[in-house]
PDB file of C-alpha atoms in Angstrom:
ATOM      1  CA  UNK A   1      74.698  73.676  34.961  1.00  0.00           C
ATOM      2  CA  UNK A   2      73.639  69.814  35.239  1.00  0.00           C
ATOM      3  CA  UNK A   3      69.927  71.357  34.289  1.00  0.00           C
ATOM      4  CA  UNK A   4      71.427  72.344  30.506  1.00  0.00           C
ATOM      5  CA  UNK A   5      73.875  69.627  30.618  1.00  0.00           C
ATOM      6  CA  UNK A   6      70.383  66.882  31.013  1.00  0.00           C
ATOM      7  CA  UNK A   7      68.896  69.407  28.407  1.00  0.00           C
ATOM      8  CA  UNK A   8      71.083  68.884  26.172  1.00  0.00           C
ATOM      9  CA  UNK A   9      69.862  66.317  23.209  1.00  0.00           C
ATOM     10  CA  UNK A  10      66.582  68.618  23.367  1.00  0.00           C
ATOM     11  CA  UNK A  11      68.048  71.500  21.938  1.00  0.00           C
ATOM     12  CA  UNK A  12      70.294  69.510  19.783  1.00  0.00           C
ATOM     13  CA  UNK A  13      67.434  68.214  18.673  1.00  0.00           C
ATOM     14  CA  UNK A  14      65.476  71.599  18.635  1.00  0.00           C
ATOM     15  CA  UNK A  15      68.176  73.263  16.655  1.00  0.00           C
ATOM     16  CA  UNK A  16      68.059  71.130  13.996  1.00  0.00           C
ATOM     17  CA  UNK A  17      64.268  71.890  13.729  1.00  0.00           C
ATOM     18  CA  UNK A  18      64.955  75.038  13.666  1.00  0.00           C
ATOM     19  CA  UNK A  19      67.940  74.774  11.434  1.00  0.00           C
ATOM     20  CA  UNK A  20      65.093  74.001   8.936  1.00  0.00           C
ATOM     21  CA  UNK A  21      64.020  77.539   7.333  1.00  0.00           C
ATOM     22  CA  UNK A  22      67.256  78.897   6.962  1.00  0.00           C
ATOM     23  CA  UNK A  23      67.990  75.604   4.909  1.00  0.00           C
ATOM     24  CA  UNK A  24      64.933  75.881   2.849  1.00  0.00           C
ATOM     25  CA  UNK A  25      65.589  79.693   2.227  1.00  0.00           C
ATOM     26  CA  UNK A  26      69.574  78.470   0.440  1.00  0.00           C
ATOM     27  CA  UNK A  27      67.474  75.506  -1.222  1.00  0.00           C
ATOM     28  CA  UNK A  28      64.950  77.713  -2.502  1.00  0.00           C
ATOM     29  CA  UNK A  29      67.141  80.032  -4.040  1.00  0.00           C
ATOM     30  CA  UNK A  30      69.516  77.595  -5.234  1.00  0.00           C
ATOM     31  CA  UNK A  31      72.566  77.539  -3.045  1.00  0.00           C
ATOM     32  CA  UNK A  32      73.517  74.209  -3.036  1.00  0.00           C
ATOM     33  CA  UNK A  33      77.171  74.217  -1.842  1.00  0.00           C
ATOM     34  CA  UNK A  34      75.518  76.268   1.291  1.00  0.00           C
ATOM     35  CA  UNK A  35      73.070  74.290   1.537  1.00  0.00           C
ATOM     36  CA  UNK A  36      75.422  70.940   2.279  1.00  0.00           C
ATOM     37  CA  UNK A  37      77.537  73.114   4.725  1.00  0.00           C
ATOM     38  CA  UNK A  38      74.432  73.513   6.664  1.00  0.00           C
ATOM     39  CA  UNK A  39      72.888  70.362   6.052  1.00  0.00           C
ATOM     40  CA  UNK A  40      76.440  68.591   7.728  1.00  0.00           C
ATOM     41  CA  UNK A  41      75.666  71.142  10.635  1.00  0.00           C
ATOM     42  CA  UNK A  42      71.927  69.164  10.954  1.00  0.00           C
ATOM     43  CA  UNK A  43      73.489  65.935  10.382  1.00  0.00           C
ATOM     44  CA  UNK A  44      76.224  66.433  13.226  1.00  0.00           C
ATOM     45  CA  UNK A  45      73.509  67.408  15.177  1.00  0.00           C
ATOM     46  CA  UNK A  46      71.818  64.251  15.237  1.00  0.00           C
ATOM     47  CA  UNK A  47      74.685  62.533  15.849  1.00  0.00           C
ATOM     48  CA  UNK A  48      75.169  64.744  18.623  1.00  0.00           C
ATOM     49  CA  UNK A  49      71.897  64.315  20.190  1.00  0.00           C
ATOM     50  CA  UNK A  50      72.207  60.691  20.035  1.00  0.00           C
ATOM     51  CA  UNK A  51      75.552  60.443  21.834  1.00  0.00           C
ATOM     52  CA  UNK A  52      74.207  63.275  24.629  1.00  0.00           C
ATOM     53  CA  UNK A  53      70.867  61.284  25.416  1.00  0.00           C
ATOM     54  CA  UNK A  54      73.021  57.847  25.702  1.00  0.00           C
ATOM     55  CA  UNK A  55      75.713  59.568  28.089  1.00  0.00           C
ATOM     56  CA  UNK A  56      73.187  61.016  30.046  1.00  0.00           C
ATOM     57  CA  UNK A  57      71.443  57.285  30.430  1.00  0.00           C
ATOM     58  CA  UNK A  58      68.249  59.198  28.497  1.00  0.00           C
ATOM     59  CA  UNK A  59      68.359  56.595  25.618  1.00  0.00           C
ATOM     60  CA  UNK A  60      65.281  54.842  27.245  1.00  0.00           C
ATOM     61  CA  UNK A  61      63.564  58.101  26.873  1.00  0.00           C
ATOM     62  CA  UNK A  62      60.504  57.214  24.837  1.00  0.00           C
ATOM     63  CA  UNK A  63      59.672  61.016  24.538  1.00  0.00           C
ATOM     64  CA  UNK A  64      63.015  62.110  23.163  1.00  0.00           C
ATOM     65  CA  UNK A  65      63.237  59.103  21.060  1.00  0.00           C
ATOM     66  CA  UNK A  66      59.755  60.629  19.631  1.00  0.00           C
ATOM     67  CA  UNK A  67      61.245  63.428  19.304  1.00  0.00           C
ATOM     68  CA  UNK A  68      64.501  62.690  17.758  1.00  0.00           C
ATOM     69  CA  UNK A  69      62.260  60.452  15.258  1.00  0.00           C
ATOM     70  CA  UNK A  70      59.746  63.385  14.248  1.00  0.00           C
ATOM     71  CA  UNK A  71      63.062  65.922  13.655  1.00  0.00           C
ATOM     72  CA  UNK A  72      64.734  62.890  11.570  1.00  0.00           C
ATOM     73  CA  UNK A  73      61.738  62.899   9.449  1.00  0.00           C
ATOM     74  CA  UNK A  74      61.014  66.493   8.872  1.00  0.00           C
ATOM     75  CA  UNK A  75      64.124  66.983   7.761  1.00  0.00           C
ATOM     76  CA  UNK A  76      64.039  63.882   5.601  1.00  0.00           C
ATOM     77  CA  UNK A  77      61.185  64.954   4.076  1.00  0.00           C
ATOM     78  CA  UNK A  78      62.907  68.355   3.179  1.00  0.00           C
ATOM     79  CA  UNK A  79      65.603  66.871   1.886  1.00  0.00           C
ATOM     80  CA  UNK A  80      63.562  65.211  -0.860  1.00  0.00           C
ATOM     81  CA  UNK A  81      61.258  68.225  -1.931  1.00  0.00           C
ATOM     82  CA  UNK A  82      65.277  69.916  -2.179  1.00  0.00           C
ATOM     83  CA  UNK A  83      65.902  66.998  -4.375  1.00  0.00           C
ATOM     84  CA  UNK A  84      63.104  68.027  -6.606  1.00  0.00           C
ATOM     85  CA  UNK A  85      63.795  71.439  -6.288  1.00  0.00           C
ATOM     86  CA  UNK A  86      67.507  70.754  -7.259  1.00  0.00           C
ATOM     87  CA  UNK A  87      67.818  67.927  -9.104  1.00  0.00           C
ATOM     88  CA  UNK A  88      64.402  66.638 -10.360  1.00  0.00           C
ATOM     89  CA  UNK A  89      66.436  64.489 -13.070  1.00  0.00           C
ATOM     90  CA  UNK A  90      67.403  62.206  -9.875  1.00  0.00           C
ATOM     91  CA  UNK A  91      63.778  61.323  -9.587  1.00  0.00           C
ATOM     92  CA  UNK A  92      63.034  60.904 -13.075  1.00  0.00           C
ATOM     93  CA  UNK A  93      65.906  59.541 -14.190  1.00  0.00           C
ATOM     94  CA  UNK A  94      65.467  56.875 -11.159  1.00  0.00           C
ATOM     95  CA  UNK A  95      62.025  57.057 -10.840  1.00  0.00           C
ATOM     96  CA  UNK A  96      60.905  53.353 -10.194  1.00  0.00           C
ATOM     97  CA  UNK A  97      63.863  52.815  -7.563  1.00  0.00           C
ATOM     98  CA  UNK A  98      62.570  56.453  -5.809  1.00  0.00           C
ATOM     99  CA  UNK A  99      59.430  55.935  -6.018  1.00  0.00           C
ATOM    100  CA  UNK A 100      59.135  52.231  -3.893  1.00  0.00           C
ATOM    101  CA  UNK A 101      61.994  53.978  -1.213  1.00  0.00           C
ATOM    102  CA  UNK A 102      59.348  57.136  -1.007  1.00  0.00           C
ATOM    103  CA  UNK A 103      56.403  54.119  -0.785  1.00  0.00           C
ATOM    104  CA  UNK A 104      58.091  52.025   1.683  1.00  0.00           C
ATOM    105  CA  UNK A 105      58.893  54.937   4.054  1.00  0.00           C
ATOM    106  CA  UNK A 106      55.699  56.127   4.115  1.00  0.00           C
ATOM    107  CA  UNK A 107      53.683  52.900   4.618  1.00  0.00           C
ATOM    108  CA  UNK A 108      56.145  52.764   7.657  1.00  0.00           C
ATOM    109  CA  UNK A 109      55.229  55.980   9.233  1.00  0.00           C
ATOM    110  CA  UNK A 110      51.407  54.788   8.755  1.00  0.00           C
ATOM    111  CA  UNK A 111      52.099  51.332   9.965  1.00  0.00           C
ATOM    112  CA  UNK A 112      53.218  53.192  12.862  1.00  0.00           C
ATOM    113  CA  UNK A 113      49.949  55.128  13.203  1.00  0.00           C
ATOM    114  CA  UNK A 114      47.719  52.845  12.733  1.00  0.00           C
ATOM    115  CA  UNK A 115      49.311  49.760  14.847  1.00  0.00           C
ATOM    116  CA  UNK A 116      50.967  51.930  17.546  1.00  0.00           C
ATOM    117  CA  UNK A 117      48.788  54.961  16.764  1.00  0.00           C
ATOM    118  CA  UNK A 118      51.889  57.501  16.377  1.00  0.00           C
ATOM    119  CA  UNK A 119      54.670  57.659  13.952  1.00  0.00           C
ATOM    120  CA  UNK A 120      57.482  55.269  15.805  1.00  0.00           C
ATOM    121  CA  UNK A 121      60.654  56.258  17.015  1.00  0.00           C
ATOM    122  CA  UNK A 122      62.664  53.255  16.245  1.00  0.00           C
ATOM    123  CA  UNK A 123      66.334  53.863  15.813  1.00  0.00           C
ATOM    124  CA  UNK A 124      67.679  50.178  13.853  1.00  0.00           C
ATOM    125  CA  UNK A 125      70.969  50.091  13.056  1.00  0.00           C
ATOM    126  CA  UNK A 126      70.194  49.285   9.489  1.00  0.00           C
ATOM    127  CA  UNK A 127      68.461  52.436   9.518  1.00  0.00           C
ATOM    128  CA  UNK A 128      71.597  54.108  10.739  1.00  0.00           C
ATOM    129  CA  UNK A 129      73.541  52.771   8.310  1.00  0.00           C
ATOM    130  CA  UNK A 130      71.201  53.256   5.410  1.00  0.00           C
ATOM    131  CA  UNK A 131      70.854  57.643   6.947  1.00  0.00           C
ATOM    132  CA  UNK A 132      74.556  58.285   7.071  1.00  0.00           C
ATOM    133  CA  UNK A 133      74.800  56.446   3.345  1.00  0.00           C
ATOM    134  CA  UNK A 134      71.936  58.644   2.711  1.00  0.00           C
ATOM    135  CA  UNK A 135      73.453  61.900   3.966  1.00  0.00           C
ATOM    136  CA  UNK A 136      76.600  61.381   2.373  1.00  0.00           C
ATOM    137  CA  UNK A 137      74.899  61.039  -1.044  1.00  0.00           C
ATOM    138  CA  UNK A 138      73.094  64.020  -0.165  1.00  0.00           C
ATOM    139  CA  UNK A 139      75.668  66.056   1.201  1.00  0.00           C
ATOM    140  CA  UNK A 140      78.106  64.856  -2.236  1.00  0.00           C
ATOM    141  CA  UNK A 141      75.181  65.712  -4.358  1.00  0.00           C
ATOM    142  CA  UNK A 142      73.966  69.637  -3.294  1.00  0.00           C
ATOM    143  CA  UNK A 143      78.270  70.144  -2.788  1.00  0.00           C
ATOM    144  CA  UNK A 144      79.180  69.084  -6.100  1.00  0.00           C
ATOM    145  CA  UNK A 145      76.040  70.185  -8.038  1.00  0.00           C
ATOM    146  CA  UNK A 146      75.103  66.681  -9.690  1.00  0.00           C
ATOM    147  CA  UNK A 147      74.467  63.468  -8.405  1.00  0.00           C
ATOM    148  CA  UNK A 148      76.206  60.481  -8.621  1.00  0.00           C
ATOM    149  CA  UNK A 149      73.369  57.277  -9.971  1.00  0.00           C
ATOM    150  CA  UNK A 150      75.779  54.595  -8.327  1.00  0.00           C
ATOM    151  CA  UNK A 151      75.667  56.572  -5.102  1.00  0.00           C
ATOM    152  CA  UNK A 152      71.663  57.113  -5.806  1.00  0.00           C
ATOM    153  CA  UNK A 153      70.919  53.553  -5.916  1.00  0.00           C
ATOM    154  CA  UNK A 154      73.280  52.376  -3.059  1.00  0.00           C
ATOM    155  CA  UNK A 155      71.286  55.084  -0.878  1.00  0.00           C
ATOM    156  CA  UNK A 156      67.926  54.475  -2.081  1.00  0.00           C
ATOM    157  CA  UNK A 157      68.335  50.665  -1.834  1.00  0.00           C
ATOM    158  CA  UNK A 158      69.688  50.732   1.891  1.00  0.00           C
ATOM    159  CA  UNK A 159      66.763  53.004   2.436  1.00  0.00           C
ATOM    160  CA  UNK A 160      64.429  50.529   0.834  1.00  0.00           C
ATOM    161  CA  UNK A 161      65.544  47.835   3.069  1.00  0.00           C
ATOM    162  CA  UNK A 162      65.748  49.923   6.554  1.00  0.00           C
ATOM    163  CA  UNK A 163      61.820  51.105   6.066  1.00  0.00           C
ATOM    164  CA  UNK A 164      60.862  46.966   5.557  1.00  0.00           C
ATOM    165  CA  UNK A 165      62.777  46.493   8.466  1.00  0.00           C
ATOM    166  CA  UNK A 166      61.187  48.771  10.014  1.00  0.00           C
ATOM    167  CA  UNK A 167      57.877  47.749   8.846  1.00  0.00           C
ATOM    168  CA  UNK A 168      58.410  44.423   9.524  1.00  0.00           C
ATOM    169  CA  UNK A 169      59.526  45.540  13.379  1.00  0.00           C
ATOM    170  CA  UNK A 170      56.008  47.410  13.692  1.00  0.00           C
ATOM    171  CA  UNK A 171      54.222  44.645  12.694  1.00  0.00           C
ATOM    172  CA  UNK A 172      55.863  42.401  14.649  1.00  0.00           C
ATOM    173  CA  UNK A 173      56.408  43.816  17.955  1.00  0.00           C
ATOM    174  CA  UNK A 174      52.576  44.805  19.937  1.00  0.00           C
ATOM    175  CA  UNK A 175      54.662  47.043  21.872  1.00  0.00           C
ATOM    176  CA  UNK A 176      57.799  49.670  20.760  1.00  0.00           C
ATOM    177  CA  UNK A 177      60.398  50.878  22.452  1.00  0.00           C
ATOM    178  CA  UNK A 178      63.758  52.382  22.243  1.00  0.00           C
ATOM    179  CA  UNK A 179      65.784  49.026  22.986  1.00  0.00           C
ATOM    180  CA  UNK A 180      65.050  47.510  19.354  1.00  0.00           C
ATOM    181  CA  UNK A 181      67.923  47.472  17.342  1.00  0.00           C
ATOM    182  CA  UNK A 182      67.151  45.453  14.916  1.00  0.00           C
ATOM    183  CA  UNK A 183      64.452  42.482  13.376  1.00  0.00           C
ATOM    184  CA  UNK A 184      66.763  39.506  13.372  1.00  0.00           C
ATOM    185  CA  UNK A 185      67.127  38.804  17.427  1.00  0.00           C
ATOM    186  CA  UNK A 186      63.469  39.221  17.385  1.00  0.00           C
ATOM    187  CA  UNK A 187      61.072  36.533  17.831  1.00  0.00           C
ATOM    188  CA  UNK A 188      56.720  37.486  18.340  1.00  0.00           C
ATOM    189  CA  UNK A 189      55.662  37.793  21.109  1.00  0.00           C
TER     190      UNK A 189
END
């Protein structure tokens, strides 16, 4: 029992991985409302994971943090081709404002490459904030069938500021690990 128990954030973690094709099969053909109901199932299980690793004293696990990181950012990266798929007026309509948040995330993940050579698994707390602002807007937006622009920009901007914190943490820091919270206590070493 203690063997599943230490298992656990894994297949949290795992399942919402998996939880990924059936999502893209309702986004795909359209059912939004669906698609939120089982997007809040992904989202609680990141939450999940998060509060099993820490419990279990795993939150120093570099692997899972990995982990954790890569399954964040697949199903980030979903989420915006469902945005397309769904709503490509958001990205038009907003298009400067999406397009640095898509640009800033993305020179993150190769900052991380490059400078750490993998994609980092740094979990900020402005980056916490700025996904659960994020998943609200998206979990309001494929529910209710439109989006709302105020709740657009408050989402993209947070997001904005997380990835140059974390870009700014990468650049910093010659080594990562899972105790950063955040840039401001930081000093180079």
């Amino acid at each position: 029992m203690s063997t599943i128990w230490h298992q656990l954030p894994r297949l949290l973690i795992g399942t919402r991985v998996v939880l990924l094709l059936p999502l893209w099969v309702l986004a795909l053909n359209g059912m939004q409302r669906a698609l939120a109901i089982g997007l809040l199932i992904a989202v609680t299980t990141d939450i999940l994971d998060g509060m099993a690793a820490r419990r279990l004293g795993q939150d120093g696990d570099e692997r899972l943090a990995h982990l954790d990181s890569l399954a964040d950012k697949l199903l980030t990266l979903s989420v915006l081709v469902w945005l397309l798929l769904l709503h490509p007026n958001l990205i038009r309509d907003h298009a400067p404002l999406a397009l640095t948040a898509l640009l800033l995330a993305l020179s993150s993940w190769l900052v991380g490459l490059i400078k750490h050579g993998r994609v980092t698994g740094l979990h900020l707390r402005l980056a916490q904030v700025a996904g659960l602002v994020q998943a609200l807007f998206v979990l309001h937006t494929f529910w209710q069938g439109s989006y709302s622009p105020l709740f657009f920009n408050l989402a993209a901007g947070l997001w904005c500021l997380a990835a140059a914190e974390e870009i700014a943490v990468q650049l910093i820091r010659h080594r990562i690990d899972g105790s950063i919270r955040s840039l401001l206590p930081l000093k180079k070493e």
